[in-house]
């Protein structure tokens, strides 16, 4: 699919050269990713092209190469959260954006969260797919998991660089964790693009920078209507991290996706659902749309409603949870009220849609 396409350059606050591309026509959407992406400005790879085609059919899509990557300055002096946000600010100004939607994928979520906390008035909509609010070392890890994370940092620089047999094998294994369902051809195409876009040293600096981030307090400051999507079976970014992010952003909606991949590939069954959800959400932001509804259930209400969705009767639920049938009925009634639903089926569907159980 061909769309109008152009590449531009601007200077970030510290003088670093940043490249960005504009594709398509329509309301602007700024796409944000950090490192290890195949979203080449001239020719996106198998993990990105279908996203760009879908978005550019309805929007002007602005994509930037973050510092150290692609056509931007390959040897920047700083690789920090503040620097990444400054890069976004520079592109927003250079592209002449006054109000726009932002979509971030994977590690791009960190820069997007901080930008949205600082500049919420500029954003009409915020979409985050497969992201997290906390870096890996800020999550609840076992001693073994923490050791694994620290050990991985030691091999990123050599493992993600060059065309040696070790480097190619390491990158293939590393990429397969993001896309377990990718074909050998897709993994090879992704690696071919990524290995040319950055050095192992830059990739390692990026990883070290976001491993120690915790943007929980910043996420609470975002008042932009937000859509948070996350694969149920993501290996690197557990779905609980997506739920945590959605719970922190006040005007957010959470959508669980039945997928193993960090972001969906074009051929998998989840892709049409994800594409339509994102496009509908962005379309609702063109006017002065009301904020998305925010639903809350207690742990017990969610537990009871989940069993209702499974087809259990009040008596069966009562026996399982050691409650009286009357108490179960009260929890169901409270859940219906909290979800604005008239029937149990409607409430169960809405709870599942919003990832509440």
mmCIF file of N, CA and C in Angstrom, residues 248-337:
data_model
loop_
_atom_site.group_PDB
_atom_site.id
_atom_site.type_symbol
_atom_site.label_atom_id
_atom_site.label_comp_id
_atom_site.label_asym_id
_atom_site.label_seq_id
_atom_site.Cartn_x
_atom_site.Cartn_y
_atom_site.Cartn_z
ATOM 1 N N UNK A 248 -2.968 2.793 36.587
ATOM 2 C CA UNK A 248 -2.379 4.045 37.059
ATOM 3 C C UNK A 248 -2.865 5.253 36.270
ATOM 4 N N UNK A 249 -3.179 5.069 34.987
ATOM 5 C CA UNK A 249 -3.650 6.191 34.159
ATOM 6 C C UNK A 249 -5.152 6.339 34.366
ATOM 7 N N UNK A 250 -5.615 7.454 34.908
ATOM 8 C CA UNK A 250 -7.030 7.587 35.277
ATOM 9 C C UNK A 250 -8.012 7.333 34.133
ATOM 10 N N UNK A 251 -7.829 7.964 32.974
ATOM 11 C CA UNK A 251 -8.788 7.845 31.865
ATOM 12 C C UNK A 251 -8.310 6.796 30.871
ATOM 13 N N UNK A 252 -8.168 5.562 31.341
ATOM 14 C CA UNK A 252 -7.616 4.526 30.476
ATOM 15 C C UNK A 252 -8.562 3.346 30.350
ATOM 16 N N UNK A 253 -8.393 2.626 29.257
ATOM 17 C CA UNK A 253 -9.114 1.377 29.027
ATOM 18 C C UNK A 253 -8.086 0.312 28.689
ATOM 19 N N UNK A 254 -8.255 -0.876 29.255
ATOM 20 C CA UNK A 254 -7.305 -1.964 29.043
ATOM 21 C C UNK A 254 -7.925 -3.032 28.146
ATOM 22 N N UNK A 255 -7.170 -3.462 27.136
ATOM 23 C CA UNK A 255 -7.646 -4.495 26.220
ATOM 24 C C UNK A 255 -6.632 -5.641 26.186
ATOM 25 N N UNK A 256 -6.980 -6.802 26.749
ATOM 26 C CA UNK A 256 -6.095 -7.964 26.636
ATOM 27 C C UNK A 256 -6.192 -8.560 25.240
ATOM 28 N N UNK A 257 -5.069 -9.006 24.706
ATOM 29 C CA UNK A 257 -5.008 -9.544 23.352
ATOM 30 C C UNK A 257 -4.534 -10.992 23.407
ATOM 31 N N UNK A 258 -5.239 -11.866 22.710
ATOM 32 C CA UNK A 258 -4.887 -13.287 22.714
ATOM 33 C C UNK A 258 -3.733 -13.511 21.751
ATOM 34 N N UNK A 259 -2.516 -13.371 22.271
ATOM 35 C CA UNK A 259 -1.320 -13.471 21.433
ATOM 36 C C UNK A 259 -0.121 -13.811 22.301
ATOM 37 N N UNK A 260 0.891 -14.407 21.677
ATOM 38 C CA UNK A 260 2.170 -14.657 22.339
ATOM 39 C C UNK A 260 3.197 -13.586 21.998
ATOM 40 N N UNK A 261 2.938 -12.817 20.943
ATOM 41 C CA UNK A 261 3.902 -11.837 20.455
ATOM 42 C C UNK A 261 3.777 -10.513 21.196
ATOM 43 N N UNK A 262 4.906 -9.830 21.386
ATOM 44 C CA UNK A 262 4.891 -8.548 22.085
ATOM 45 C C UNK A 262 3.977 -7.549 21.393
ATOM 46 N N UNK A 263 4.034 -7.488 20.070
ATOM 47 C CA UNK A 263 3.029 -6.778 19.274
ATOM 48 C C UNK A 263 2.580 -7.742 18.176
ATOM 49 N N UNK A 264 1.325 -7.667 17.738
ATOM 50 C CA UNK A 264 0.820 -8.683 16.814
ATOM 51 C C UNK A 264 1.430 -8.581 15.422
ATOM 52 N N UNK A 265 1.691 -9.736 14.840
ATOM 53 C CA UNK A 265 2.156 -9.806 13.460
ATOM 54 C C UNK A 265 0.953 -9.809 12.521
ATOM 55 N N UNK A 266 1.196 -9.504 11.272
ATOM 56 C CA UNK A 266 0.093 -9.300 10.320
ATOM 57 C C UNK A 266 -0.769 -10.540 10.136
ATOM 58 N N UNK A 267 -0.165 -11.712 10.174
ATOM 59 C CA UNK A 267 -0.924 -12.911 9.850
ATOM 60 C C UNK A 267 -1.629 -13.583 10.995
ATOM 61 N N UNK A 268 -1.457 -13.092 12.213
ATOM 62 C CA UNK A 268 -2.061 -13.808 13.337
ATOM 63 C C UNK A 268 -3.506 -13.373 13.572
ATOM 64 N N UNK A 269 -4.333 -14.253 14.164
ATOM 65 C CA UNK A 269 -5.753 -13.956 14.325
ATOM 66 C C UNK A 269 -6.046 -12.687 15.123
ATOM 67 N N UNK A 270 -5.160 -12.314 16.044
ATOM 68 C CA UNK A 270 -5.418 -11.150 16.904
ATOM 69 C C UNK A 270 -5.291 -9.826 16.159
ATOM 70 N N UNK A 271 -4.564 -9.805 15.034
ATOM 71 C CA UNK A 271 -4.267 -8.538 14.380
ATOM 72 C C UNK A 271 -5.509 -7.746 13.974
ATOM 73 N N UNK A 272 -6.514 -8.330 13.306
ATOM 74 C CA UNK A 272 -7.688 -7.518 12.933
ATOM 75 C C UNK A 272 -8.380 -6.884 14.138
ATOM 76 N N UNK A 273 -8.461 -7.626 15.250
ATOM 77 C CA UNK A 273 -9.083 -7.083 16.464
ATOM 78 C C UNK A 273 -8.289 -5.885 16.979
ATOM 79 N N UNK A 274 -6.976 -6.034 17.027
ATOM 80 C CA UNK A 274 -6.116 -4.948 17.517
ATOM 81 C C UNK A 274 -6.201 -3.736 16.607
ATOM 82 N N UNK A 275 -6.079 -3.963 15.307
ATOM 83 C CA UNK A 275 -6.145 -2.867 14.334
ATOM 84 C C UNK A 275 -7.442 -2.075 14.470
ATOM 85 N N UNK A 276 -8.559 -2.799 14.535
ATOM 86 C CA UNK A 276 -9.854 -2.120 14.604
ATOM 87 C C UNK A 276 -10.018 -1.363 15.922
ATOM 88 N N UNK A 277 -9.545 -1.962 17.017
ATOM 89 C CA UNK A 277 -9.668 -1.299 18.321
ATOM 90 C C UNK A 277 -8.877 0.008 18.338
ATOM 91 N N UNK A 278 -7.672 -0.020 17.779
ATOM 92 C CA UNK A 278 -6.826 1.176 17.766
ATOM 93 C C UNK A 278 -7.418 2.244 16.851
ATOM 94 N N UNK A 279 -7.848 1.858 15.656
ATOM 95 C CA UNK A 279 -8.387 2.837 14.714
ATOM 96 C C UNK A 279 -9.683 3.465 15.232
ATOM 97 N N UNK A 280 -10.536 2.664 15.859
ATOM 98 C CA UNK A 280 -11.780 3.205 16.416
ATOM 99 C C UNK A 280 -11.488 4.169 17.568
ATOM 100 N N UNK A 281 -10.523 3.817 18.381
ATOM 101 C CA UNK A 281 -10.154 4.677 19.505
ATOM 102 C C UNK A 281 -9.582 6.004 19.012
ATOM 103 N N UNK A 282 -8.725 5.942 18.019
ATOM 104 C CA UNK A 282 -8.141 7.168 17.473
ATOM 105 C C UNK A 282 -9.204 8.022 16.792
ATOM 106 N N UNK A 283 -10.125 7.381 16.090
ATOM 107 C CA UNK A 283 -11.179 8.129 15.399
ATOM 108 C C UNK A 283 -12.046 8.890 16.387
ATOM 109 N N UNK A 284 -12.265 8.321 17.566
ATOM 110 C CA UNK A 284 -13.094 8.981 18.578
ATOM 111 C C UNK A 284 -12.433 10.228 19.135
ATOM 112 N N UNK A 285 -11.121 10.371 18.914
ATOM 113 C CA UNK A 285 -10.404 11.526 19.444
ATOM 114 C C UNK A 285 -10.345 12.709 18.500
ATOM 115 N N UNK A 286 -10.957 12.592 17.322
ATOM 116 C CA UNK A 286 -10.881 13.710 16.367
ATOM 117 C C UNK A 286 -11.672 14.915 16.840
ATOM 118 N N UNK A 287 -12.774 14.649 17.549
ATOM 119 C CA UNK A 287 -13.584 15.738 18.082
ATOM 120 C C UNK A 287 -13.363 15.872 19.569
ATOM 121 N N UNK A 288 -14.259 16.585 20.209
ATOM 122 C CA UNK A 288 -14.167 16.767 21.657
ATOM 123 C C UNK A 288 -14.884 15.613 22.336
ATOM 124 N N UNK A 289 -14.305 14.421 22.196
ATOM 125 C CA UNK A 289 -14.943 13.240 22.761
ATOM 126 C C UNK A 289 -14.804 13.211 24.270
ATOM 127 N N UNK A 290 -15.784 12.620 24.918
ATOM 128 C CA UNK A 290 -15.738 12.497 26.379
ATOM 129 C C UNK A 290 -14.682 11.475 26.764
ATOM 130 N N UNK A 291 -14.101 11.589 27.948
ATOM 131 C CA UNK A 291 -13.110 10.611 28.391
ATOM 132 C C UNK A 291 -13.719 9.213 28.424
ATOM 133 N N UNK A 292 -12.847 8.215 28.237
ATOM 134 C CA UNK A 292 -13.309 6.836 28.291
ATOM 135 C C UNK A 292 -13.809 6.493 29.687
ATOM 136 N N UNK A 293 -14.819 5.613 29.767
ATOM 137 C CA UNK A 293 -15.285 5.200 31.084
ATOM 138 C C UNK A 293 -14.218 4.401 31.816
ATOM 139 N N UNK A 294 -14.148 4.581 33.114
ATOM 140 C CA UNK A 294 -13.211 3.836 33.944
ATOM 141 C C UNK A 294 -14.011 2.968 34.902
ATOM 142 N N UNK A 295 -13.838 1.662 34.788
ATOM 143 C CA UNK A 295 -14.598 0.731 35.606
ATOM 144 C C UNK A 295 -13.702 0.136 36.681
ATOM 145 N N UNK A 296 -14.265 -0.060 37.865
ATOM 146 C CA UNK A 296 -13.533 -0.649 38.977
ATOM 147 C C UNK A 296 -14.386 -1.729 39.634
ATOM 148 N N UNK A 297 -13.781 -2.890 39.874
ATOM 149 C CA UNK A 297 -14.415 -3.957 40.623
ATOM 150 C C UNK A 297 -13.528 -4.318 41.799
ATOM 151 N N UNK A 298 -14.152 -4.739 42.905
ATOM 152 C CA UNK A 298 -13.362 -5.288 44.000
ATOM 153 C C UNK A 298 -12.848 -6.658 43.580
ATOM 154 N N UNK A 299 -11.863 -7.156 44.311
ATOM 155 C CA UNK A 299 -11.314 -8.478 43.998
ATOM 156 C C UNK A 299 -12.409 -9.540 44.072
ATOM 157 N N UNK A 300 -13.266 -9.464 45.080
ATOM 158 C CA UNK A 300 -14.335 -10.459 45.228
ATOM 159 C C UNK A 300 -15.369 -10.331 44.111
ATOM 160 N N UNK A 301 -15.728 -9.107 43.744
ATOM 161 C CA UNK A 301 -16.684 -8.916 42.644
ATOM 162 C C UNK A 301 -16.140 -9.514 41.353
ATOM 163 N N UNK A 302 -14.862 -9.263 41.077
ATOM 164 C CA UNK A 302 -14.256 -9.794 39.854
ATOM 165 C C UNK A 302 -14.227 -11.315 39.887
ATOM 166 N N UNK A 303 -13.911 -11.885 41.045
ATOM 167 C CA UNK A 303 -13.854 -13.339 41.199
ATOM 168 C C UNK A 303 -15.228 -13.953 40.937
ATOM 169 N N UNK A 304 -16.257 -13.362 41.530
ATOM 170 C CA UNK A 304 -17.618 -13.870 41.353
ATOM 171 C C UNK A 304 -18.047 -13.729 39.893
ATOM 172 N N UNK A 305 -17.775 -12.587 39.289
ATOM 173 C CA UNK A 305 -18.218 -12.350 37.908
ATOM 174 C C UNK A 305 -17.486 -13.263 36.934
ATOM 175 N N UNK A 306 -16.235 -13.559 37.223
ATOM 176 C CA UNK A 306 -15.493 -14.482 36.360
ATOM 177 C C UNK A 306 -16.161 -15.851 36.351
ATOM 178 N N UNK A 307 -16.640 -16.278 37.509
ATOM 179 C CA UNK A 307 -17.310 -17.578 37.601
ATOM 180 C C UNK A 307 -18.694 -17.545 36.951
ATOM 181 N N UNK A 308 -19.343 -16.379 37.020
ATOM 182 C CA UNK A 308 -20.606 -16.211 36.292
ATOM 183 C C UNK A 308 -20.359 -16.392 34.801
ATOM 184 N N UNK A 309 -19.261 -15.776 34.312
ATOM 185 C CA UNK A 309 -18.927 -15.885 32.886
ATOM 186 C C UNK A 309 -18.637 -17.324 32.484
ATOM 187 N N UNK A 310 -18.173 -18.129 33.434
ATOM 188 C CA UNK A 310 -17.883 -19.537 33.165
ATOM 189 C C UNK A 310 -19.140 -20.412 33.200
ATOM 190 N N UNK A 311 -20.283 -19.793 33.536
ATOM 191 C CA UNK A 311 -21.546 -20.515 33.533
ATOM 192 C C UNK A 311 -21.943 -21.127 34.858
ATOM 193 N N UNK A 312 -21.220 -20.779 35.939
ATOM 194 C CA UNK A 312 -21.557 -21.330 37.250
ATOM 195 C C UNK A 312 -22.801 -20.645 37.821
ATOM 196 N N UNK A 313 -23.590 -21.406 38.565
ATOM 197 C CA UNK A 313 -24.757 -20.845 39.236
ATOM 198 C C UNK A 313 -24.330 -20.185 40.542
ATOM 199 N N UNK A 314 -25.250 -19.420 41.140
ATOM 200 C CA UNK A 314 -24.940 -18.772 42.419
ATOM 201 C C UNK A 314 -24.610 -19.812 43.485
ATOM 202 N N UNK A 315 -25.313 -20.925 43.465
ATOM 203 C CA UNK A 315 -25.057 -21.964 44.472
ATOM 204 C C UNK A 315 -23.666 -22.575 44.277
ATOM 205 N N UNK A 316 -23.297 -22.823 43.034
ATOM 206 C CA UNK A 316 -21.973 -23.378 42.771
ATOM 207 C C UNK A 316 -20.870 -22.401 43.197
ATOM 208 N N UNK A 317 -21.072 -21.123 42.872
ATOM 209 C CA UNK A 317 -20.089 -20.101 43.256
ATOM 210 C C UNK A 317 -20.003 -20.007 44.780
ATOM 211 N N UNK A 318 -21.159 -20.041 45.425
ATOM 212 C CA UNK A 318 -21.195 -19.947 46.892
ATOM 213 C C UNK A 318 -20.408 -21.088 47.528
ATOM 214 N N UNK A 319 -20.590 -22.317 47.009
ATOM 215 C CA UNK A 319 -19.860 -23.460 47.569
ATOM 216 C C UNK A 319 -18.361 -23.319 47.352
ATOM 217 N N UNK A 320 -17.975 -22.884 46.164
ATOM 218 C CA UNK A 320 -16.548 -22.765 45.842
ATOM 219 C C UNK A 320 -15.860 -21.705 46.691
ATOM 220 N N UNK A 321 -16.544 -20.574 46.898
ATOM 221 C CA UNK A 321 -15.928 -19.448 47.611
ATOM 222 C C UNK A 321 -16.302 -19.385 49.087
ATOM 223 N N UNK A 322 -17.041 -20.408 49.553
ATOM 224 C CA UNK A 322 -17.474 -20.461 50.963
ATOM 225 C C UNK A 322 -18.291 -19.217 51.327
ATOM 226 N N UNK A 323 -19.238 -18.885 50.461
ATOM 227 C CA UNK A 323 -20.136 -17.764 50.693
ATOM 228 C C UNK A 323 -21.574 -18.270 50.679
ATOM 229 N N UNK A 324 -22.483 -17.429 51.130
ATOM 230 C CA UNK A 324 -23.893 -17.771 51.009
ATOM 231 C C UNK A 324 -24.386 -17.350 49.624
ATOM 232 N N UNK A 325 -25.392 -18.028 49.073
ATOM 233 C CA UNK A 325 -25.934 -17.608 47.774
ATOM 234 C C UNK A 325 -26.392 -16.151 47.785
ATOM 235 N N UNK A 326 -26.912 -15.702 48.922
ATOM 236 C CA UNK A 326 -27.355 -14.315 49.026
ATOM 237 C C UNK A 326 -26.172 -13.350 48.882
ATOM 238 N N UNK A 327 -25.028 -13.706 49.480
ATOM 239 C CA UNK A 327 -23.834 -12.865 49.366
ATOM 240 C C UNK A 327 -23.326 -12.835 47.932
ATOM 241 N N UNK A 328 -23.377 -13.984 47.263
ATOM 242 C CA UNK A 328 -22.983 -14.030 45.851
ATOM 243 C C UNK A 328 -23.871 -13.105 45.035
ATOM 244 N N UNK A 329 -25.187 -13.165 45.290
ATOM 245 C CA UNK A 329 -26.137 -12.319 44.578
ATOM 246 C C UNK A 329 -25.834 -10.840 44.803
ATOM 247 N N UNK A 330 -25.441 -10.485 46.031
ATOM 248 C CA UNK A 330 -25.109 -9.099 46.340
ATOM 249 C C UNK A 330 -23.860 -8.647 45.575
ATOM 250 N N UNK A 331 -22.857 -9.539 45.477
ATOM 251 C CA UNK A 331 -21.640 -9.196 44.731
ATOM 252 C C UNK A 331 -21.947 -9.013 43.246
ATOM 253 N N UNK A 332 -22.797 -9.865 42.703
ATOM 254 C CA UNK A 332 -23.178 -9.745 41.299
ATOM 255 C C UNK A 332 -23.912 -8.427 41.061
ATOM 256 N N UNK A 333 -24.832 -8.104 41.958
ATOM 257 C CA UNK A 333 -25.594 -6.862 41.828
ATOM 258 C C UNK A 333 -24.674 -5.644 41.867
ATOM 259 N N UNK A 334 -23.695 -5.673 42.786
ATOM 260 C CA UNK A 334 -22.743 -4.562 42.893
ATOM 261 C C UNK A 334 -21.872 -4.452 41.639
ATOM 262 N N UNK A 335 -21.500 -5.616 41.073
ATOM 263 C CA UNK A 335 -20.686 -5.615 39.861
ATOM 264 C C UNK A 335 -21.457 -5.043 38.680
ATOM 265 N N UNK A 336 -22.746 -5.405 38.574
ATOM 266 C CA UNK A 336 -23.577 -4.866 37.500
ATOM 267 C C UNK A 336 -23.656 -3.341 37.590
ATOM 268 N N UNK A 337 -23.823 -2.844 38.805
ATOM 269 C CA UNK A 337 -23.906 -1.398 39.003
ATOM 270 C C UNK A 337 -22.586 -0.724 38.649
#
